[in-house]
Coordinates of C-alpha atoms in Angstrom, one line a residue:
Chain A
M1 CA 113.4 89.9 103.1
W2 CA 116.8 89.6 101.3
S3 CA 118.0 93.1 101.1
V4 CA 121.8 92.9 101.9
S5 CA 123.6 93.9 98.3
E6 CA 122.3 94.3 94.8
G7 CA 124.0 92.2 92.3
W8 CA 125.2 88.9 92.8
V9 CA 124.4 86.8 95.8
S10 CA 125.8 83.3 96.5
G11 CA 123.1 80.4 96.1
L12 CA 124.6 78.7 99.2
A13 CA 124.2 81.9 101.2
K14 CA 120.8 82.4 100.1
E15 CA 119.8 78.8 100.9
I16 CA 121.1 79.1 104.5
Y17 CA 119.4 82.3 104.9
F18 CA 115.9 80.9 104.0
R19 CA 116.5 77.8 106.1
S20 CA 118.1 79.7 109.1
G21 CA 117.2 83.2 108.9
E22 CA 121.0 84.0 109.3
N23 CA 122.7 86.4 106.7
V24 CA 126.4 85.3 106.3
Y25 CA 127.0 88.8 104.3
L26 CA 126.9 90.5 107.9
C27 CA 130.4 89.0 108.6
F28 CA 133.1 91.5 108.4
Q29 CA 135.9 88.9 109.1
C30 CA 136.7 90.1 112.7
Q31 CA 137.7 86.8 113.5
K32 CA 136.3 86.6 116.9
C33 CA 134.8 83.5 116.4
S34 CA 137.6 81.5 114.8
S35 CA 140.1 82.7 117.9
G36 CA 137.5 81.7 120.6
C37 CA 136.6 78.2 119.0
P38 CA 137.7 75.3 121.2
V39 CA 138.2 72.9 118.2
N40 CA 139.7 75.2 115.7
F41 CA 143.1 73.4 115.8
A42 CA 141.3 70.6 114.4
M43 CA 139.2 72.2 111.6
D44 CA 140.5 72.2 108.0
Y45 CA 138.9 76.1 107.5
T46 CA 138.3 78.2 110.7
P47 CA 134.6 79.2 111.1
A48 CA 135.3 82.7 109.7
Q49 CA 136.9 81.2 106.4
L50 CA 134.1 78.9 106.1
L51 CA 131.6 81.9 106.2
D52 CA 133.9 83.6 103.6
A53 CA 133.5 80.6 101.4
I54 CA 129.5 80.4 101.8
R55 CA 129.7 84.0 100.7
L56 CA 131.7 83.5 97.6
G57 CA 129.4 80.4 96.7
E58 CA 132.2 77.8 97.2
E59 CA 129.7 75.0 97.6
D60 CA 131.9 72.0 97.2
L61 CA 134.5 73.6 99.6
V62 CA 131.9 74.5 102.2
L63 CA 130.2 71.0 102.0
S64 CA 133.3 68.8 102.0
S65 CA 134.8 70.8 104.8
K66 CA 135.1 69.0 108.4
T67 CA 134.5 72.4 109.9
A68 CA 130.9 72.4 110.6
W69 CA 131.1 68.6 111.5
L70 CA 133.7 69.1 114.1
C71 CA 131.7 72.1 115.8
A72 CA 130.9 71.1 119.4
C73 CA 128.0 73.5 119.6
C74 CA 129.5 75.3 122.5
E75 CA 128.0 78.6 121.5
T76 CA 131.1 80.6 122.1
C77 CA 131.2 82.0 118.5
T78 CA 127.5 82.8 118.5
T79 CA 127.9 84.9 121.7
R80 CA 131.2 86.8 120.7
C81 CA 129.8 87.7 117.2
P82 CA 129.6 91.6 117.1
Q83 CA 127.2 91.3 114.2
E84 CA 125.0 88.8 116.1
L85 CA 125.4 86.1 113.6
D86 CA 124.4 82.8 115.0
L87 CA 127.3 80.9 113.9
A88 CA 126.3 77.8 115.7
K89 CA 123.1 77.8 113.7
V90 CA 124.8 78.3 110.5
M91 CA 127.0 75.2 111.1
D92 CA 123.8 73.2 111.8
T93 CA 122.3 74.5 108.7
V94 CA 125.6 73.5 106.8
K95 CA 125.2 70.0 108.0
M96 CA 121.5 69.8 107.2
I97 CA 122.2 70.4 103.5
A98 CA 125.0 68.0 103.5
M99 CA 123.1 65.3 105.1
E100 CA 120.4 65.9 102.7
R101 CA 122.4 65.6 99.9
R102 CA 124.1 62.5 101.4
I103 CA 127.5 63.9 101.6
P104 CA 128.4 64.4 105.4
A105 CA 131.8 65.1 105.3
L106 CA 132.4 63.4 108.7
P107 CA 130.3 60.2 108.3
K108 CA 130.7 59.1 111.8
V109 CA 129.3 62.0 113.4
F110 CA 126.3 61.7 110.9
A111 CA 126.0 58.3 112.0
F112 CA 126.1 59.6 115.7
Y113 CA 122.9 62.0 115.2
D114 CA 121.3 59.2 113.0
S115 CA 121.7 56.6 115.5
F116 CA 120.7 59.1 118.5
L117 CA 117.5 60.1 116.6
S118 CA 116.5 56.4 115.6
D119 CA 117.0 55.5 119.3
L120 CA 114.6 58.4 120.3
K121 CA 112.1 57.5 117.9
I122 CA 111.5 54.2 118.9
F123 CA 111.8 54.6 122.9
G124 CA 111.0 58.2 123.4
R125 CA 113.8 58.4 125.6
I126 CA 117.5 57.6 124.9
Y127 CA 118.4 54.1 125.8
E128 CA 122.1 54.4 125.8
L129 CA 123.0 50.7 125.3
G130 CA 120.8 50.6 122.3
L131 CA 122.3 54.0 120.9
I132 CA 125.9 52.4 121.4
M133 CA 124.6 49.4 119.5
W134 CA 123.3 51.5 116.5
L135 CA 126.4 53.5 116.6
K136 CA 128.7 50.5 116.5
L137 CA 126.7 48.7 113.6
R138 CA 127.1 52.1 111.5
T139 CA 130.8 52.9 112.2
K140 CA 131.9 49.1 112.4
E141 CA 134.3 50.2 115.2
F142 CA 133.1 47.4 117.6
T143 CA 136.1 47.3 120.0
K144 CA 136.4 51.2 120.5
D145 CA 135.6 52.0 124.3
L146 CA 134.5 48.6 124.9
G147 CA 136.5 48.4 128.2
L148 CA 135.0 51.6 129.3
G149 CA 131.2 50.4 128.4
M150 CA 131.9 47.1 130.3
E151 CA 133.2 49.3 133.5
M152 CA 130.1 51.7 133.2
M153 CA 127.9 48.4 133.3
K154 CA 129.7 47.2 136.3
K155 CA 128.9 50.4 138.1
G156 CA 125.2 50.3 137.0
N157 CA 125.4 53.1 135.0
L158 CA 123.9 51.9 131.9
K159 CA 120.4 50.7 132.1
I160 CA 120.2 47.0 130.7
L161 CA 116.5 47.3 129.8
P162 CA 114.7 50.3 127.8
H163 CA 111.9 52.4 128.6
F164 CA 109.1 53.0 126.2
V165 CA 107.5 56.2 126.6
R166 CA 105.0 57.8 124.2
P167 CA 106.3 55.8 121.2
R168 CA 103.2 57.0 119.2
E169 CA 103.3 60.2 120.0
V170 CA 107.1 60.8 119.4
Q171 CA 106.9 58.8 116.0
R172 CA 103.9 61.3 115.1
I173 CA 106.1 64.6 116.0
F174 CA 109.0 63.0 113.5
S175 CA 106.6 62.2 110.8
K176 CA 104.9 65.7 111.0
V177 CA 108.1 67.4 111.2
M178 CA 109.2 65.5 108.1
E179 CA 106.0 66.3 106.2
L180 CA 106.5 70.2 106.9
E181 CA 109.9 70.1 105.9
R182 CA 109.2 68.4 102.6
G183 CA 106.7 71.0 101.9
K184 CA 109.0 73.9 102.4
K185 CA 111.4 72.7 99.8
Chain B
M1 CA 108.3 75.3 147.2
K2 CA 107.0 73.2 144.5
Y3 CA 108.7 72.7 141.0
A4 CA 108.1 70.6 137.8
Y5 CA 111.1 68.3 137.4
Y6 CA 112.4 67.3 134.2
P7 CA 115.5 64.9 134.8
G8 CA 116.4 64.2 131.1
C9 CA 117.6 60.7 129.7
S10 CA 121.3 60.9 131.1
L11 CA 120.1 61.6 134.8
Q12 CA 118.5 58.0 134.4
S13 CA 121.8 56.3 133.3
T14 CA 125.2 57.7 133.2
A15 CA 124.5 60.7 135.6
M16 CA 122.4 58.9 138.0
G17 CA 124.2 60.4 140.8
Y18 CA 123.1 64.0 139.9
D19 CA 119.6 62.8 140.1
L20 CA 120.1 60.9 143.4
S21 CA 122.0 63.7 145.1
L22 CA 119.5 66.6 143.6
R23 CA 116.6 64.7 145.0
E24 CA 118.1 64.5 148.6
V25 CA 119.4 67.7 148.7
C26 CA 116.1 69.3 147.9
L27 CA 114.3 67.2 150.5
K28 CA 116.6 68.7 153.0
L29 CA 116.0 72.1 151.8
G30 CA 112.1 71.7 151.6
I31 CA 111.8 71.9 147.8
E32 CA 109.4 69.6 146.2
L33 CA 109.9 68.1 142.8
V34 CA 107.3 66.7 140.9
E35 CA 108.5 64.6 137.8
V36 CA 107.1 65.8 134.6
P37 CA 104.7 62.8 133.8
G38 CA 105.7 60.9 130.8
W39 CA 108.5 63.4 129.7
I40 CA 110.4 62.7 126.6
C41 CA 113.8 63.3 125.2
C42 CA 114.5 66.8 124.4
G43 CA 116.2 65.8 121.4
S44 CA 119.9 67.2 122.3
T45 CA 122.7 68.0 119.8
A46 CA 121.2 65.2 117.2
A47 CA 117.9 67.2 116.9
H48 CA 119.1 70.5 116.3
S49 CA 122.0 69.5 114.1
T50 CA 119.5 67.7 111.7
S51 CA 116.3 69.7 111.9
H52 CA 115.4 73.1 113.2
L53 CA 111.7 72.0 113.8
L54 CA 112.4 68.8 115.6
A55 CA 114.6 70.9 117.8
L56 CA 111.5 73.0 118.7
A57 CA 109.0 70.4 118.8
L58 CA 110.4 68.0 121.6
P59 CA 111.2 70.6 124.1
I60 CA 107.7 72.3 123.6
K61 CA 106.1 68.9 123.8
N62 CA 107.3 68.4 127.2
L63 CA 106.5 72.1 128.3
Q64 CA 102.8 71.0 127.1
L65 CA 103.1 68.2 129.7
V66 CA 104.1 70.6 132.3
Q67 CA 101.5 72.9 131.7
K68 CA 98.8 69.9 132.6
T69 CA 100.3 69.6 135.9
G70 CA 99.4 73.2 136.7
I71 CA 103.1 74.2 138.0
K72 CA 104.6 77.2 136.7
E73 CA 108.3 76.5 136.9
M74 CA 110.4 73.7 135.9
V75 CA 113.8 72.5 137.0
V76 CA 116.2 71.2 134.7
P77 CA 119.4 70.0 136.2
C78 CA 120.9 68.8 132.8
A79 CA 122.8 71.7 131.0
A80 CA 122.1 70.4 127.5
C81 CA 118.3 69.8 128.1
F82 CA 118.4 73.2 129.9
S83 CA 120.0 75.0 126.7
R84 CA 117.4 73.1 124.3
F85 CA 114.3 74.4 126.4
K86 CA 115.7 77.9 126.7
F87 CA 116.4 77.9 122.8
A88 CA 112.9 76.6 121.8
L89 CA 111.2 79.3 123.9
D90 CA 113.3 82.1 122.8
Q91 CA 112.8 81.2 119.0
C92 CA 109.2 80.7 119.2
E93 CA 108.8 83.8 121.0
K94 CA 111.0 85.7 118.3
E95 CA 109.1 84.1 115.3
P96 CA 105.6 83.6 115.6
E97 CA 105.5 81.6 112.3
L98 CA 108.0 79.0 113.9
K99 CA 105.3 78.8 116.9
K100 CA 102.3 78.1 114.5
Q101 CA 104.3 75.2 113.0
V102 CA 105.2 73.9 116.3
E103 CA 101.6 74.0 117.3
H104 CA 100.7 72.2 114.2
I105 CA 103.2 69.4 114.7
L106 CA 101.8 69.1 118.3
D107 CA 98.2 69.5 117.7
E108 CA 98.1 71.6 120.9
P109 CA 98.5 75.2 121.7
F110 CA 101.9 76.6 122.8
P111 CA 102.3 76.3 126.6
Q112 CA 102.0 79.8 128.2
G113 CA 103.9 81.3 131.2
I114 CA 106.2 78.3 132.1
S115 CA 109.8 79.3 133.1
V116 CA 112.6 77.1 133.1
L117 CA 115.2 77.2 135.7
H118 CA 118.4 75.4 136.6
P119 CA 118.9 74.3 140.2
L120 CA 121.9 76.8 140.3
E121 CA 119.7 79.6 139.8
I122 CA 117.5 78.3 142.4
F123 CA 119.9 77.4 145.1
S124 CA 122.2 80.5 144.6
R125 CA 118.9 82.7 145.9
P126 CA 119.9 84.7 148.8
E127 CA 117.2 83.0 151.1
M128 CA 118.3 79.6 149.8
L129 CA 121.9 80.2 150.7
G130 CA 120.6 80.8 154.2
Q131 CA 118.9 77.6 154.3
I132 CA 122.2 75.8 153.0
N133 CA 124.1 77.4 155.7
Q134 CA 121.7 76.2 158.1
Q135 CA 121.8 72.5 157.0
I136 CA 125.4 72.2 157.0
K137 CA 126.4 69.6 159.5
N138 CA 129.4 69.6 161.4
H139 CA 132.5 71.3 160.0
T140 CA 133.1 70.8 156.0
P141 CA 136.6 69.8 155.9
E142 CA 139.0 72.0 154.0
L143 CA 138.5 71.0 150.2
K144 CA 139.9 73.1 147.3
L145 CA 138.0 72.8 144.2
V146 CA 137.1 74.5 140.9
C147 CA 133.5 75.0 139.6
Y148 CA 133.1 74.1 136.1
Y149 CA 130.1 75.3 134.4
G150 CA 130.5 74.2 130.6
C151 CA 129.3 75.9 127.6
L152 CA 125.6 75.6 127.7
L153 CA 124.4 77.0 130.9
T154 CA 125.8 80.5 130.2
R155 CA 125.9 80.7 126.2
P156 CA 124.3 82.5 124.6
P157 CA 123.8 84.7 127.3
K158 CA 120.8 86.4 125.3
V159 CA 119.1 83.0 125.3
T160 CA 119.8 81.3 128.4
K161 CA 119.9 84.4 130.8
F162 CA 122.1 82.5 133.2
D163 CA 124.4 84.2 135.8
Q164 CA 127.3 86.2 134.2
C165 CA 128.3 84.7 130.7
E166 CA 132.2 85.0 130.9
N167 CA 132.5 84.4 134.6
P168 CA 129.6 82.8 136.3
T169 CA 129.8 82.7 140.0
S170 CA 126.4 81.2 141.3
M171 CA 128.3 77.5 142.1
D172 CA 131.1 79.1 143.6
K173 CA 128.7 81.1 145.9
I174 CA 126.8 78.1 146.8
L175 CA 129.8 75.8 147.3
S176 CA 131.7 78.4 149.3
T177 CA 128.4 78.9 151.7
A178 CA 128.6 75.5 152.3
G179 CA 132.2 75.6 153.5
F180 CA 134.3 74.3 150.4
F181 CA 136.9 76.5 148.8
P182 CA 136.2 77.2 145.2
Q183 CA 139.4 78.6 143.5
D184 CA 139.2 81.3 141.0
W185 CA 140.3 79.9 137.6
S186 CA 139.7 80.8 133.9
Y187 CA 138.4 77.7 132.7
K188 CA 134.9 77.8 134.2
T189 CA 133.2 77.9 130.7
D190 CA 135.7 76.1 128.4
C191 CA 134.3 73.4 126.1
C192 CA 135.0 69.5 127.0
G193 CA 134.2 68.4 123.6
A194 CA 130.6 67.7 124.6
S195 CA 129.2 64.4 122.2
L196 CA 132.2 64.7 119.9
V197 CA 134.0 62.4 122.4
F198 CA 132.0 59.2 120.9
T199 CA 133.0 59.9 117.4
E200 CA 136.3 62.2 117.6
T201 CA 137.5 60.9 120.7
E202 CA 141.2 62.2 120.4
L203 CA 140.0 65.6 119.7
S204 CA 138.0 65.8 122.9
L205 CA 140.5 64.1 124.9
K206 CA 142.8 67.3 124.3
L207 CA 140.0 69.5 125.4
I208 CA 139.5 67.4 128.5
D209 CA 143.2 67.1 129.3
K210 CA 143.5 71.0 129.3
L211 CA 140.6 71.4 131.7
I212 CA 142.0 68.9 134.2
T213 CA 145.8 69.9 133.9
Q214 CA 144.5 73.6 134.5
A215 CA 142.5 72.4 137.7
K216 CA 145.5 70.6 139.0
L217 CA 147.6 73.7 138.7
L218 CA 145.5 75.1 141.2
D219 CA 145.8 72.1 143.7
A220 CA 142.2 71.7 143.2
E221 CA 141.2 68.4 144.9
A222 CA 138.1 68.1 143.0
I223 CA 136.1 69.4 140.1
A224 CA 132.3 70.5 141.1
L225 CA 130.1 70.8 137.8
A226 CA 126.5 71.0 136.9
C227 CA 126.5 69.3 133.4
T228 CA 125.8 65.5 132.8
L229 CA 128.0 65.1 129.5
C230 CA 130.9 67.5 131.1
H231 CA 130.8 64.7 134.0
T232 CA 130.8 61.7 131.8
N233 CA 133.6 63.1 129.8
L234 CA 135.8 64.5 132.7
D235 CA 135.0 61.3 135.1
T236 CA 135.3 58.3 132.6
R237 CA 138.0 59.5 130.2
Q238 CA 141.0 60.0 132.8
K239 CA 142.5 56.5 131.9
D240 CA 142.5 57.5 128.4
L241 CA 144.1 60.7 129.2
K242 CA 147.0 58.5 130.5
K243 CA 147.5 57.3 127.1
I244 CA 147.7 60.5 125.3
S245 CA 149.4 62.9 128.0
G246 CA 151.2 60.0 130.2
N247 CA 149.6 61.7 133.3
D248 CA 147.4 60.0 135.9
Y249 CA 145.3 62.4 137.3
H250 CA 143.1 60.5 139.7
L251 CA 141.2 63.9 140.0
P252 CA 137.4 63.1 141.5
I253 CA 134.6 65.1 139.3
L254 CA 131.4 65.5 141.5
F255 CA 128.1 67.3 140.8
F256 CA 127.8 70.2 142.8
T257 CA 124.8 68.6 144.5
Q258 CA 126.7 65.6 145.5
L259 CA 129.1 67.9 147.5
L260 CA 126.1 69.8 149.0
G261 CA 124.8 66.3 150.2
L262 CA 128.1 65.5 151.7
G263 CA 127.9 68.9 153.6
F264 CA 124.4 68.1 154.8
G265 CA 125.6 64.7 156.3
I266 CA 123.9 62.4 153.8
E267 CA 125.2 58.9 153.3
P268 CA 127.7 58.9 150.0
K269 CA 125.7 56.0 148.6
K270 CA 122.4 57.8 148.6
L271 CA 124.3 60.5 146.7
G272 CA 125.5 58.1 143.9
L273 CA 129.1 58.7 144.9
K274 CA 130.0 54.9 144.3
K275 CA 129.0 55.0 140.5
H276 CA 132.0 57.3 139.3
L277 CA 134.8 55.6 137.6
T278 CA 137.3 58.0 138.7
S279 CA 137.3 57.1 142.7
T280 CA 135.6 59.8 145.0
E281 CA 137.5 58.3 147.8
P282 CA 140.0 61.4 148.5
V283 CA 136.8 63.2 148.9
L284 CA 135.1 61.0 151.1
K285 CA 138.1 60.5 153.3
K286 CA 138.2 64.2 154.1
F287 CA 134.6 63.7 155.4
N288 CA 135.5 60.6 157.2
R289 CA 133.2 58.5 155.3

């Protein structure tokens, strides 16, 4: 399976490969991903630099970098990569590794994912008010976008009461996924 | 024509206008939408950022529900849900091992032969364009607009197989058939920041500002779109933009189905046009509504 090069291979690159099937050694640093990225201006390392760091085994740098967490999942890099690397998937995998080690570089973005999934697990569909509450409790930003939220409520754009759709089946999906993923490690 | 219909979570709350207008427009065009019974959330960004398996299992669960209805084609108006369904199908097809794992998680065989379609794909078929032309009541007022497709409908093209990746034209075709004036612009598939708006608001505002400024430079009187989160970002954040760039845009942001509905002579209220935070009045005035 892993037949890229003989000799030393970075542990992080290997882990990413086994989790996602994406081989960062394919990258030849053409910079198409980084020049097309809509959020490159806010990143501490460009996507191409991050791939290079993965290749060099710079774990601390990769996992503490904001880059993967600022990825908007717009899929421009994945679309344009001449080596057909699915960079967005690499970014997701970096985030997964950081989350498992409990060191998300941007804790607020992590809080959003976590709040979203908690909400989904309980209701089966996203209950936006619930999601907002979860997120505010996690980030402690109680006043952020409060005015906007009120306006949305006034226009009837946020449902007051949640639906409960297939809660048992959804919880079962979550626990079976966890079971399988734990078995893989 | 009969399709299974997967609205997705946002169409029941922040993007209600999309749901209302799509249903109204389909009714006029003789398309029957059968809501997938007991559909669940597709998992969206949160799922694929945390677990590869969860991101596959949730959409596939919904496809199993579709299979039980006996309908072979499913319409997904939300671009994010559309992308998650396409990804799940693509990955399970490529990797039989993943497919087995998903079947194990869901305790049910993989759904066979169900295709996922976006309303833009259906409406831009030649026979539908003909029908749209017939349904247009009166004369559509002269309205310059830009069509904004966003990220997830077109990218990555190998997965979504939607229109042309760098320059999609299906929405332009539909709206020009209905008598509107879609302008050529280079930002059709640029990113609005998506869910980063909740946590990295300033970053997202910069992207939104660029989109609206560019639309204004073309004298667009509205932006037409087909993605729920793009709509939320562009419609509800215009007041915040005033704080960062000082510009007061007041640019109406409409779903393409709402524009079609107006062209068909449907009441604005039935199309959810009163629910927008950036007033849609300038567009409605042109229709004498």
